[in-house]
Amino acid sequence: MAVSPTTLSANAVRTPASVESINPVNNEIVKRFAATQREDLPAMFERARGAQAGWAARPIFERAAHLRRLRDAIYERREEICDVVSKETGKPRVEALLMEVLVAIDMADFLGRQAPRWLARESVPHHSMAMKAKRAWLEYAPRGVIAIISPWNFPFSIPMTEAMAALVAGNGVILKPSEMTPWSGALVGDMARQAGYPEGLLQVAQGAGDIGAAIIEAGPAKVFFTGSVPTGRRIAEACAKKLIPSVLELGGKDAMIVLRDADLETASSAAVWGAFSNCGQACVGVKRVYVEEPAAERFIALCVEKTKKLRLGPPSDPDAEIGPMIRATQLEKIEAQLKEAAAQGAEIAAGGKRRPDLGPSFFEPAIVTHVNHSMRVMREESFGPVMAIQAAGSAEEAVRLANDSAMGLAASVWTRDEVRGAAIASGVRAGSVMVNDLLSYYGICEAPHGGSGESGWGRTHSRLGLQEMTDVKYVDVDRLPRVKKPWWFGYSAGMADAARGLIDLLFAPSGLRRLRALGGRRSAAGMMFRGGRI
Ligand code: NAD
């Protein structure tokens, strides 16, 4: 962890004084940030709550206009964003441009246009005759100050897109970036200031998990957490204790299903990019491939051939396609999974070796075959450049294997038969399934992002992600203010008959019975027009 401790006294807790941004290419410290102290948080929340009250009162068109300013700020500083992100994650510049800058800038533009419509009052027409005198609508009210706790793998686009949705919905934000990428997190705060958001509305708290936990203790209106499954569990427990709602975007073990009729040339290129872009450190990266047996041999051969051509190197090399892993400790976890799988009979068909000649955490992307679900490499998240390929006897078996996972973030199906592909996609348990494409949905603003099972709950991005930032309120205005409601007190046997008559009139399967309900002792009309006794 990149925090440097300050010794307070012999017995006192060692408080991190700073958070360091470290370049994974060579482990050099590139920048230091003052770490937020637990005791700073009450004042931060107070400032954010103060700013939020005024911000929420501003018209939505004004809040949306700030998103356009943010969009322009990101555009203006796009190369700087890439410099920072690449320096503290080691990712290639092309990926920084596409997955950090483009994703964020597009979301600012999209939400700037759509949010006024999506946050506007939404009329609620009533189906029931008894409610026709009412006018009703939904309001999407801001929640207050939202905590965004984010990971290091997309250190700019994840917190930035979530902050955009929170702010345009009228909330304040306390953002805690990963302690491994404090500089990218600081940039988010800096750009909010540049875009003219009110002072204190979005604040960045720098630090490790203890500060994340303290933020939840401080009582945000909602927690948006993106990170690993074990941390997600701790956060769910902390939120449950205080009944704080949460969105949890957790780990993935995403499956790719390749049917025998797929274009294997395209599917293999997709698999290699899907598994190894961002050095395999993507929640929605391809981790498990199930390929129908008749296509397996050629598909594996193509993947191996293409993986061997990948160019490893630092982001300063414009031709480098695979950067370093974020830390050597991550690399050790991957190596342990591969070693264990090999001992159980798996074959490493490509890569899987360290490259100390390039830097301390460079690792050749690995393809592992002859795997099965008893191996950890098929069950636990491999947050690095590892793609496991298993042959499946049929499409049905491939779906069964894909669904045999505790996680369910995203998946893809590859086939020339679009109709069959769509039908298979429906049977895969995951938050998103693409047919003949992968990963790109994360950059599609209309597509909700989130998972099922251990991949978490709730959604970000899209209209659903924006709604997660709001409290939905139903408002109902009765147009007959002087009429007492017939269901108020004044209960009697006659009223019970009238109530029966009303139910008959509306739902009796027999037409004759419905007709009878119009008059007589069990008169529905009696129910409708009776005045209240009290
Ligand atoms: P992590 O869980 O170690 O940390 C994530 C964040 O949580 C960091 O900011 C960390 O400081 C903070 N944190 C740690 N303990 C905490 C606590 N007790 N209370 C509050 N905050 C705490 O995850 P990571 O290593 O930064 O990121 C990698 C993981 O994130 C992978 O599992 C990956 O799949 C997942 N991820 C998921 C998505 C998604 O959208 N589903 C996107 C990106 C990454």
Coordinates of C-alpha atoms and ligand atoms in Angstrom, one line a residue:
M1 CA 0.0 0.0 0.0
A2 CA 1.4 3.4 -0.9
V3 CA 1.0 5.2 2.4
S4 CA 3.8 6.5 4.5
P5 CA 3.3 6.4 8.2
T6 CA 4.0 9.1 10.7
T7 CA 4.8 7.9 14.2
L8 CA 2.7 9.7 16.8
S9 CA 3.9 8.1 20.0
A10 CA 5.1 4.7 21.0
N11 CA 1.6 3.4 21.8
A12 CA -0.5 5.5 19.4
V13 CA -1.9 4.2 16.1
R14 CA 0.5 5.0 13.3
T15 CA -1.4 7.4 11.1
P16 CA -0.6 7.6 7.4
A17 CA 0.5 11.1 6.7
S18 CA 0.7 10.8 2.9
V19 CA -0.5 8.7 0.1
E20 CA 2.0 8.0 -2.7
S21 CA 1.5 7.6 -6.4
I22 CA 3.9 4.9 -7.6
N23 CA 4.8 4.1 -11.1
P24 CA 4.4 0.3 -11.5
V25 CA 6.9 0.3 -14.4
N26 CA 9.8 0.9 -12.0
N27 CA 8.2 1.3 -8.6
E28 CA 9.3 5.0 -8.3
I29 CA 7.2 7.4 -6.3
V30 CA 5.9 10.0 -8.8
K31 CA 3.8 12.2 -6.4
R32 CA 2.7 12.4 -2.8
F33 CA -0.6 13.6 -1.5
A34 CA -1.6 14.5 2.1
A35 CA -3.7 11.7 3.5
T36 CA -7.1 12.6 4.8
Q37 CA -7.3 12.0 8.5
R38 CA -10.4 10.4 10.1
E39 CA -10.9 13.6 12.2
D40 CA -11.1 15.7 9.0
L41 CA -14.2 13.8 7.8
P42 CA -16.9 15.5 9.9
A43 CA -15.9 19.0 8.6
M44 CA -15.7 17.6 5.0
F45 CA -19.2 16.2 5.3
E46 CA -20.5 19.4 6.8
R47 CA -19.1 21.5 4.0
A48 CA -20.4 19.1 1.4
R49 CA -23.9 19.1 3.0
G50 CA -23.9 22.9 3.1
A51 CA -22.9 23.1 -0.6
Q52 CA -25.4 20.4 -1.6
A53 CA -28.4 22.1 -0.2
G54 CA -27.9 25.1 -2.5
W55 CA -26.9 22.9 -5.4
A56 CA -30.0 20.8 -5.2
A57 CA -32.1 23.9 -5.3
R58 CA -30.6 25.0 -8.6
P59 CA -32.6 24.2 -11.8
I60 CA -31.7 21.0 -13.5
F61 CA -30.7 22.9 -16.7
E62 CA -28.1 24.7 -14.7
R63 CA -26.7 21.5 -13.2
A64 CA -26.6 19.9 -16.6
A65 CA -24.7 22.9 -18.0
H66 CA -22.0 22.2 -15.5
L67 CA -21.6 18.8 -17.0
R68 CA -20.9 20.4 -20.4
R69 CA -18.2 22.5 -18.7
L70 CA -16.8 19.3 -17.2
R71 CA -16.9 17.7 -20.6
D72 CA -14.9 20.6 -22.0
A73 CA -12.4 20.5 -19.2
I74 CA -11.8 16.8 -19.8
Y75 CA -11.3 17.5 -23.5
E76 CA -8.9 20.3 -22.8
R77 CA -6.8 18.2 -20.4
R78 CA -7.1 14.9 -22.2
E79 CA -3.3 14.4 -22.6
E80 CA -2.6 15.3 -19.0
I81 CA -5.2 12.7 -17.8
C82 CA -3.4 10.1 -19.9
D83 CA -0.1 11.1 -18.5
V84 CA -1.3 10.8 -14.9
V85 CA -3.3 7.6 -15.4
S86 CA -0.4 5.9 -17.4
K87 CA 2.1 7.0 -14.8
E88 CA 0.3 5.5 -11.9
T89 CA -1.2 2.4 -13.6
G90 CA 1.3 1.7 -16.4
K91 CA -1.5 1.3 -18.9
P92 CA -0.8 2.0 -22.6
R93 CA -1.7 5.5 -23.8
V94 CA -4.2 4.2 -26.4
E95 CA -6.1 2.5 -23.5
A96 CA -5.9 5.6 -21.4
L97 CA -7.4 7.7 -24.2
L98 CA -10.2 5.2 -25.0
M99 CA -11.1 3.8 -21.6
E100 CA -10.5 6.8 -19.4
V101 CA -10.8 10.0 -21.4
L102 CA -13.3 8.9 -24.0
V103 CA -15.6 7.0 -21.6
A104 CA -15.7 10.0 -19.2
I105 CA -16.1 12.7 -21.9
D106 CA -18.9 10.8 -23.6
M107 CA -20.7 10.3 -20.3
A108 CA -20.5 14.0 -19.5
D109 CA -22.0 14.8 -22.9
F110 CA -24.6 12.1 -22.7
L111 CA -25.8 12.9 -19.2
G112 CA -25.7 16.7 -19.9
R113 CA -28.3 16.0 -22.6
Q114 CA -30.4 13.3 -21.0
A115 CA -30.4 14.1 -17.3
P116 CA -32.9 17.0 -17.6
R117 CA -35.4 14.7 -19.2
W118 CA -34.7 11.7 -17.0
L119 CA -34.8 13.7 -13.8
A120 CA -38.0 15.6 -14.7
R121 CA -41.3 14.8 -13.1
E122 CA -42.7 11.6 -14.6
S123 CA -46.5 11.4 -14.8
V124 CA -48.2 8.4 -13.3
P125 CA -51.5 7.6 -15.0
H126 CA -53.8 5.5 -12.8
H127 CA -55.5 2.4 -14.2
S128 CA -58.1 2.3 -11.5
M129 CA -61.4 4.1 -12.0
A130 CA -61.5 4.9 -8.3
M131 CA -58.3 7.0 -8.7
K132 CA -59.2 8.9 -11.9
A133 CA -59.7 12.1 -9.9
K134 CA -56.0 12.2 -9.1
R135 CA -53.0 13.7 -10.8
A136 CA -49.8 12.0 -9.8
W137 CA -46.1 11.9 -10.7
L138 CA -42.7 10.7 -9.7
E139 CA -40.0 13.0 -8.6
Y140 CA -36.3 12.1 -8.7
A141 CA -35.0 13.9 -5.6
P142 CA -31.3 14.2 -4.7
R143 CA -30.2 11.9 -1.9
G144 CA -27.7 14.3 -0.2
V145 CA -23.9 13.6 0.1
I146 CA -22.9 10.4 -1.7
A147 CA -19.7 8.4 -1.0
I148 CA -17.9 7.1 -4.0
I149 CA -15.2 4.6 -3.2
S150 CA -13.3 3.5 -6.2
P151 CA -10.5 1.1 -7.4
W152 CA -7.3 1.6 -9.2
N153 CA -7.8 -0.2 -12.5
F154 CA -9.8 2.6 -14.2
P155 CA -8.8 5.3 -11.8
F156 CA -10.2 8.3 -13.7
S157 CA -13.3 7.1 -15.6
I158 CA -14.9 5.1 -12.8
P159 CA -15.0 7.8 -10.2
M160 CA -15.6 10.5 -12.8
T161 CA -18.6 9.0 -14.4
E162 CA -20.2 8.1 -11.0
A163 CA -19.5 11.6 -9.8
M164 CA -21.1 13.1 -12.9
A165 CA -24.3 11.2 -12.3
A166 CA -24.3 12.1 -8.6
L167 CA -23.8 15.8 -9.2
V168 CA -26.3 16.3 -12.0
A169 CA -28.9 14.6 -9.8
G170 CA -28.3 17.3 -7.2
N171 CA -26.0 15.5 -4.8
G172 CA -22.7 16.3 -3.2
V173 CA -19.8 13.8 -3.3
I174 CA -17.1 12.6 -1.1
L175 CA -14.8 10.6 -3.3
K176 CA -12.2 8.2 -2.0
P177 CA -9.9 7.0 -4.8
S178 CA -7.8 3.9 -4.5
E179 CA -4.7 4.5 -2.4
M180 CA -2.8 3.2 -5.4
T181 CA -4.0 5.9 -7.8
P182 CA -4.4 9.1 -5.7
W183 CA -3.3 11.3 -8.5
S184 CA -6.1 10.3 -10.8
G185 CA -8.6 10.8 -8.0
A186 CA -7.1 14.2 -7.2
L187 CA -7.6 15.1 -10.9
V188 CA -11.4 14.4 -10.6
G189 CA -11.6 16.9 -7.8
D190 CA -9.5 19.4 -9.7
M191 CA -11.7 19.2 -12.8
A192 CA -14.9 19.7 -10.8
R193 CA -13.4 22.9 -9.5
Q194 CA -12.4 23.9 -13.0
A195 CA -15.9 23.3 -14.2
G196 CA -17.2 25.7 -11.6
Y197 CA -19.0 23.3 -9.2
P198 CA -19.7 25.1 -5.9
E199 CA -16.8 24.9 -3.4
G200 CA -17.0 21.8 -1.2
L201 CA -19.7 20.1 -3.3
L202 CA -17.2 17.4 -4.5
Q203 CA -14.3 16.6 -2.2
V204 CA -11.6 14.0 -2.4
A205 CA -10.5 12.1 0.6
Q206 CA -7.1 10.5 0.1
G207 CA -6.2 7.3 2.0
A208 CA -6.6 3.6 2.2
G209 CA -9.4 1.3 3.4
D210 CA -9.5 2.7 6.9
I211 CA -10.5 6.1 5.5
G212 CA -13.1 4.4 3.2
A213 CA -14.5 2.7 6.3
A214 CA -14.5 6.0 8.2
I215 CA -16.4 7.7 5.4
I216 CA -19.2 5.1 5.7
E217 CA -19.1 5.6 9.5
A218 CA -19.7 9.3 8.9
G219 CA -23.1 8.5 7.4
P220 CA -23.3 9.3 3.6
A221 CA -26.7 9.2 2.0
K222 CA -25.6 6.3 -0.2
V223 CA -22.4 4.4 -1.0
F224 CA -21.2 3.7 -4.5
F225 CA -18.5 1.2 -4.1
T226 CA -16.4 -0.4 -6.9
G227 CA -13.8 -2.9 -5.9
S228 CA -13.2 -6.5 -4.9
V229 CA -15.7 -9.0 -3.5
P230 CA -14.1 -9.3 0.0
T231 CA -14.1 -5.5 0.4
G232 CA -17.6 -5.4 -1.0
R233 CA -18.7 -7.7 1.8
R234 CA -17.2 -5.5 4.5
I235 CA -18.8 -2.5 3.0
A236 CA -22.2 -4.2 2.8
E237 CA -21.9 -5.0 6.5
A238 CA -20.9 -1.5 7.4
C239 CA -23.8 -0.1 5.4
A240 CA -26.3 -2.5 6.9
K241 CA -25.4 -1.5 10.4
K242 CA -26.3 2.1 9.6
L243 CA -29.0 1.2 7.0
I244 CA -27.2 3.1 4.3
P245 CA -28.2 2.1 0.8
S246 CA -25.4 1.0 -1.5
V247 CA -24.5 0.1 -5.1
L248 CA -21.8 -2.5 -5.1
E249 CA -19.8 -3.0 -8.4
L250 CA -17.6 -6.0 -7.5
G251 CA -15.4 -8.6 -9.2
G252 CA -16.0 -10.6 -12.3
K253 CA -15.1 -14.0 -13.8
D254 CA -16.6 -13.2 -17.2
A255 CA -17.3 -16.0 -19.6
M256 CA -17.0 -16.0 -23.4
I257 CA -19.0 -18.6 -25.2
V258 CA -17.7 -19.5 -28.6
L259 CA -20.1 -21.6 -30.7
R260 CA -18.8 -23.9 -33.5
D261 CA -20.2 -21.6 -36.2
A262 CA -18.4 -18.5 -34.9
D263 CA -16.0 -16.6 -37.1
L264 CA -12.9 -17.9 -35.2
E265 CA -10.5 -15.4 -36.7
T266 CA -12.6 -12.5 -35.3
A267 CA -13.5 -14.3 -32.0
S268 CA -9.9 -15.1 -31.2
S269 CA -8.8 -11.5 -31.7
A270 CA -11.7 -10.5 -29.5
A271 CA -10.7 -13.0 -26.8
V272 CA -7.1 -11.9 -26.8
W273 CA -8.1 -8.2 -26.5
G274 CA -10.9 -8.9 -24.0
A275 CA -8.6 -10.9 -21.8
F276 CA -5.4 -8.9 -22.0
S277 CA -6.3 -5.2 -22.5
N278 CA -5.6 -3.2 -19.3
C279 CA -3.1 -6.0 -18.6
G280 CA -6.1 -8.2 -17.8
Q281 CA -6.9 -6.0 -14.9
A282 CA -10.5 -5.3 -15.9
C283 CA -13.6 -6.4 -14.0
V284 CA -15.3 -7.2 -17.3
G285 CA -12.2 -8.8 -18.8
V286 CA -12.6 -12.2 -20.4
K287 CA -11.5 -14.8 -17.9
R288 CA -13.1 -18.0 -18.9
V289 CA -13.7 -19.2 -22.5
Y290 CA -16.0 -22.1 -23.3
V291 CA -15.6 -23.1 -26.9
E292 CA -17.6 -25.8 -28.6
E293 CA -15.4 -28.9 -29.2
P294 CA -15.3 -28.8 -33.0
A295 CA -13.9 -25.3 -33.0
A296 CA -11.7 -25.7 -29.9
E297 CA -8.4 -26.7 -31.5
R298 CA -8.3 -24.0 -34.1
F299 CA -9.6 -21.3 -31.7
I300 CA -6.9 -22.1 -29.1
A301 CA -4.2 -22.2 -31.8
L302 CA -5.3 -18.8 -33.0
C303 CA -5.4 -17.3 -29.5
V304 CA -2.0 -18.7 -28.7
E305 CA -0.5 -17.3 -32.0
K306 CA -2.0 -13.9 -31.4
T307 CA -1.0 -13.7 -27.7
K308 CA 2.6 -14.5 -28.6
K309 CA 2.6 -11.4 -30.9
L310 CA 1.5 -9.0 -28.1
R311 CA 4.1 -6.3 -27.3
L312 CA 5.0 -5.8 -23.7
G313 CA 6.4 -2.4 -22.5
P314 CA 5.9 0.8 -20.6
P315 CA 3.4 3.4 -21.7
S316 CA 6.2 5.6 -22.9
D317 CA 6.5 3.1 -25.8
P318 CA 3.7 4.0 -28.1
D319 CA 3.7 0.4 -29.6
A320 CA 3.4 -1.3 -26.3
E321 CA 0.1 -3.2 -25.8
I322 CA 0.6 -4.8 -22.4
G323 CA 1.9 -2.7 -19.5
P324 CA 2.9 -3.9 -16.1
M325 CA 0.6 -5.2 -13.5
I326 CA -0.2 -2.7 -10.8
R327 CA 1.9 -4.3 -8.1
A328 CA 4.1 -7.4 -7.8
T329 CA 1.7 -8.7 -5.1
Q330 CA -1.1 -8.9 -7.7
L331 CA 1.3 -10.8 -9.9
E332 CA 2.1 -13.3 -7.1
K333 CA -1.7 -14.1 -6.8
I334 CA -1.9 -14.9 -10.6
E335 CA 1.3 -17.0 -10.5
A336 CA -0.1 -19.0 -7.6
Q337 CA -3.4 -19.7 -9.5
L338 CA -1.4 -20.8 -12.6
K339 CA 1.0 -23.0 -10.6
E340 CA -1.9 -24.7 -8.8
A341 CA -3.8 -25.3 -12.0
A342 CA -0.7 -26.7 -13.7
A343 CA -0.3 -29.1 -10.7
Q344 CA -3.9 -30.3 -11.3
G345 CA -3.2 -31.0 -15.0
A346 CA -3.8 -27.7 -16.8
E347 CA -1.4 -26.6 -19.6
I348 CA 0.0 -23.2 -19.9
A349 CA -0.3 -22.8 -23.7
A350 CA 1.2 -19.3 -23.9
G351 CA 3.1 -16.9 -21.6
G352 CA 2.8 -17.1 -17.9
K353 CA 6.3 -15.9 -17.2
R354 CA 7.7 -12.8 -15.4
R355 CA 9.7 -10.3 -17.4
P356 CA 12.1 -8.7 -15.0
D357 CA 14.1 -7.3 -17.9
L358 CA 11.1 -4.9 -18.5
G359 CA 10.3 -4.1 -14.8
P360 CA 9.3 -5.6 -11.5
S361 CA 5.7 -6.4 -12.4
F362 CA 5.7 -7.2 -16.1
F363 CA 4.1 -10.6 -16.9
E364 CA 3.6 -12.4 -20.2
P365 CA -0.1 -12.8 -20.8
A366 CA -1.0 -16.4 -20.1
I367 CA -3.4 -18.8 -21.9
V368 CA -4.3 -21.9 -19.8
T369 CA -6.0 -24.9 -21.3
H370 CA -7.1 -28.3 -20.1
V371 CA -8.9 -26.6 -17.2
N372 CA -11.9 -27.6 -15.2
H373 CA -14.1 -26.1 -12.5
S374 CA -12.3 -27.8 -9.6
M375 CA -9.4 -25.3 -10.3
R376 CA -9.2 -21.9 -8.6
V377 CA -8.3 -20.4 -11.9
M378 CA -11.9 -21.2 -13.0
R379 CA -13.6 -20.2 -9.8
E380 CA -11.8 -17.2 -8.3
E381 CA -11.2 -13.8 -10.0
S382 CA -7.8 -13.7 -11.7
F383 CA -7.2 -10.0 -11.7
G384 CA -4.4 -10.1 -14.3
P385 CA -3.5 -11.3 -17.8
V386 CA -4.8 -14.9 -17.6
M387 CA -7.3 -16.5 -20.0
A388 CA -8.5 -20.0 -19.4
I389 CA -10.0 -21.9 -22.2
Q390 CA -12.2 -25.0 -21.8
A391 CA -13.8 -27.1 -24.6
A392 CA -17.6 -27.7 -24.2
G393 CA -19.5 -30.6 -25.7
S394 CA -22.4 -28.3 -26.8
A395 CA -23.8 -24.8 -26.5
E396 CA -26.0 -25.9 -23.6
E397 CA -22.9 -27.2 -21.8
A398 CA -21.1 -24.0 -22.4
V399 CA -24.0 -22.0 -20.9
R400 CA -24.1 -24.4 -17.9
L401 CA -20.4 -23.9 -17.3
A402 CA -20.7 -20.1 -17.8
N403 CA -23.4 -20.0 -15.2
D404 CA -21.4 -22.2 -12.8
S405 CA -19.8 -19.2 -11.1
A406 CA -20.5 -17.2 -7.9
M407 CA -20.0 -14.0 -10.0
G408 CA -22.1 -12.7 -12.8
L409 CA -20.8 -9.4 -14.2
A410 CA -20.7 -9.7 -18.0
A411 CA -20.4 -12.3 -20.7
S412 CA -20.3 -12.7 -24.5
V413 CA -21.6 -15.2 -27.1
W414 CA -20.0 -15.7 -30.4
T415 CA -21.9 -17.1 -33.4
R416 CA -22.9 -16.3 -36.9
D417 CA -26.5 -17.0 -36.0
E418 CA -27.7 -13.8 -34.4
V419 CA -31.1 -15.2 -33.3
R420 CA -29.5 -18.2 -31.6
G421 CA -26.9 -15.9 -30.1
A422 CA -29.6 -13.7 -28.6
A423 CA -31.5 -16.7 -27.2
I424 CA -28.3 -18.1 -25.6
A425 CA -27.5 -14.6 -24.2
S426 CA -30.9 -14.7 -22.4
G427 CA -29.8 -17.9 -20.6
V428 CA -26.5 -16.6 -19.3
R429 CA -26.6 -15.2 -15.7
A430 CA -24.8 -11.8 -15.9
G431 CA -25.6 -8.1 -15.7
S432 CA -24.6 -7.7 -19.4
V433 CA -24.2 -10.1 -22.3
M434 CA -23.0 -9.1 -25.7
V435 CA -23.4 -11.1 -28.9
N436 CA -20.3 -10.9 -31.2
D437 CA -18.7 -8.2 -29.1
L438 CA -17.3 -7.8 -25.6
L439 CA -16.3 -5.1 -23.1
S440 CA -17.4 -2.2 -25.3
Y441 CA -20.8 -2.0 -23.5
Y442 CA -18.9 -0.3 -20.6
G443 CA -18.3 2.6 -23.0
I444 CA -22.0 2.7 -24.2
C445 CA -23.7 5.3 -22.0
E446 CA -27.1 3.8 -22.5
A447 CA -26.0 0.4 -21.2
P448 CA -26.5 -0.2 -17.4
H449 CA -23.4 -1.6 -15.8
G450 CA -23.5 -4.0 -12.8
G451 CA -23.7 -7.6 -11.9
S452 CA -25.5 -10.4 -10.2
G453 CA -24.4 -12.9 -7.5
E454 CA -21.1 -11.9 -5.9
S455 CA -20.5 -9.3 -8.6
G456 CA -22.7 -7.0 -6.5
W457 CA -26.0 -5.1 -6.8
G458 CA -27.3 -2.0 -8.3
R459 CA -26.3 -0.3 -11.5
T460 CA -24.1 2.5 -12.7
H461 CA -24.2 4.3 -16.1
S462 CA -27.4 4.7 -18.2
R463 CA -30.8 5.9 -16.9
L464 CA -30.8 3.2 -14.2
G465 CA -27.4 4.4 -12.9
L466 CA -28.7 8.0 -12.7
Q467 CA -31.8 6.9 -10.9
E468 CA -29.6 5.1 -8.3
M469 CA -28.4 8.6 -7.3
T470 CA -31.9 9.7 -6.5
D471 CA -34.7 9.1 -4.0
V472 CA -37.8 8.3 -6.0
K473 CA -40.8 10.2 -4.6
Y474 CA -44.5 9.6 -5.5
V475 CA -46.6 12.8 -5.4
D476 CA -50.4 12.6 -5.7
V477 CA -52.8 15.6 -5.9
D478 CA -56.5 14.8 -5.5
R479 CA -58.7 17.1 -7.7
L480 CA -61.8 16.6 -5.4
P481 CA -60.5 18.3 -2.2
R482 CA -64.0 18.5 -0.6
V483 CA -65.1 14.8 -1.1
K484 CA -64.6 12.4 1.8
K485 CA -63.2 9.1 0.5
P486 CA -65.7 6.2 0.5
W487 CA -63.2 3.9 2.2
W488 CA -62.8 6.0 5.3
F489 CA -64.5 5.1 8.6
G490 CA -68.1 4.3 8.8
Y491 CA -67.7 0.5 8.5
S492 CA -70.9 -1.5 8.5
A493 CA -72.3 -4.7 6.9
G494 CA -73.7 -2.5 4.1
M495 CA -70.3 -1.1 3.4
A496 CA -68.8 -4.6 3.3
D497 CA -71.5 -5.6 0.7
A498 CA -70.7 -2.5 -1.3
A499 CA -67.0 -3.4 -1.2
R500 CA -67.8 -6.9 -2.4
G501 CA -69.9 -5.4 -5.1
L502 CA -66.9 -3.2 -6.2
I503 CA -64.6 -6.3 -6.4
D504 CA -67.3 -8.2 -8.3
L505 CA -67.7 -5.3 -10.7
L506 CA -64.0 -5.1 -11.4
F507 CA -62.9 -8.7 -11.4
A508 CA -65.7 -11.2 -11.4
P509 CA -65.0 -13.6 -14.3
S510 CA -68.7 -13.9 -15.1
G511 CA -70.3 -10.9 -17.0
L512 CA -73.7 -11.6 -15.4
R513 CA -72.1 -11.2 -11.9
R514 CA -70.4 -8.0 -12.9
L515 CA -73.7 -6.6 -14.2
R516 CA -75.5 -7.6 -11.0
A517 CA -72.8 -5.7 -9.0
L518 CA -74.0 -2.5 -10.6
G519 CA -77.2 -2.5 -8.6
G520 CA -78.9 -4.3 -5.7
R521 CA -77.7 -4.9 -2.2
R522 CA -74.1 -5.4 -3.2
S523 CA -74.0 -2.3 -5.2
A524 CA -70.5 -1.1 -6.3
A525 CA -72.1 2.3 -6.9
G526 CA -73.0 2.2 -3.2
M527 CA -69.3 1.9 -2.4
M528 CA -68.3 4.6 -4.8
F529 CA -70.8 7.2 -3.7
R530 CA -71.2 6.6 0.0
G531 CA -70.1 9.5 2.1
G532 CA -67.9 9.0 5.1
R533 CA -69.6 8.7 8.5
I534 CA -66.8 10.6 10.3
Ligands
NAD1 P1 -10.3 -3.2 -3.3 O1 -11.5 -3.8 -2.9 O2 -9.0 -3.6 -2.7 O3 -10.4 -1.6 -3.1 C1 -11.3 -0.8 -3.6 C2 -11.5 0.5 -2.8 O4 -12.0 0.2 -1.5 C3 -10.2 1.2 -2.6 O5 -10.4 2.6 -2.7 C4 -9.9 0.8 -1.1 O6 -9.1 1.8 -0.4 C5 -11.3 0.8 -0.5 N1 -11.4 0.0 0.7 C6 -10.7 -1.1 1.1 N2 -11.2 -1.5 2.3 C7 -12.3 -0.7 2.6 C8 -13.2 -0.7 3.7 N3 -13.1 -1.6 4.7 N4 -14.1 0.2 3.7 C9 -14.2 1.1 2.7 N5 -13.4 1.2 1.7 C10 -12.4 0.2 1.6 O7 -10.3 -3.3 -4.9 P2 -9.1 -2.9 -5.9 O8 -7.9 -3.8 -5.8 O9 -8.8 -1.4 -5.8 O10 -9.8 -3.1 -7.3 C11 -9.8 -4.3 -8.0 C12 -11.2 -5.0 -7.8 O11 -12.2 -4.1 -8.2 C13 -11.3 -6.2 -8.7 O12 -11.9 -7.2 -7.9 C14 -12.2 -5.8 -9.8 O13 -13.0 -6.8 -10.4 C15 -13.1 -4.8 -9.1 N6 -13.7 -3.9 -10.1 C16 -15.0 -4.0 -10.3 C17 -15.6 -3.1 -11.2 C18 -17.1 -3.2 -11.5 O14 -17.6 -2.2 -12.1 N7 -17.8 -4.2 -11.1 C19 -14.8 -2.2 -11.9 C20 -13.5 -2.1 -11.6 C21 -12.9 -3.0 -10.7

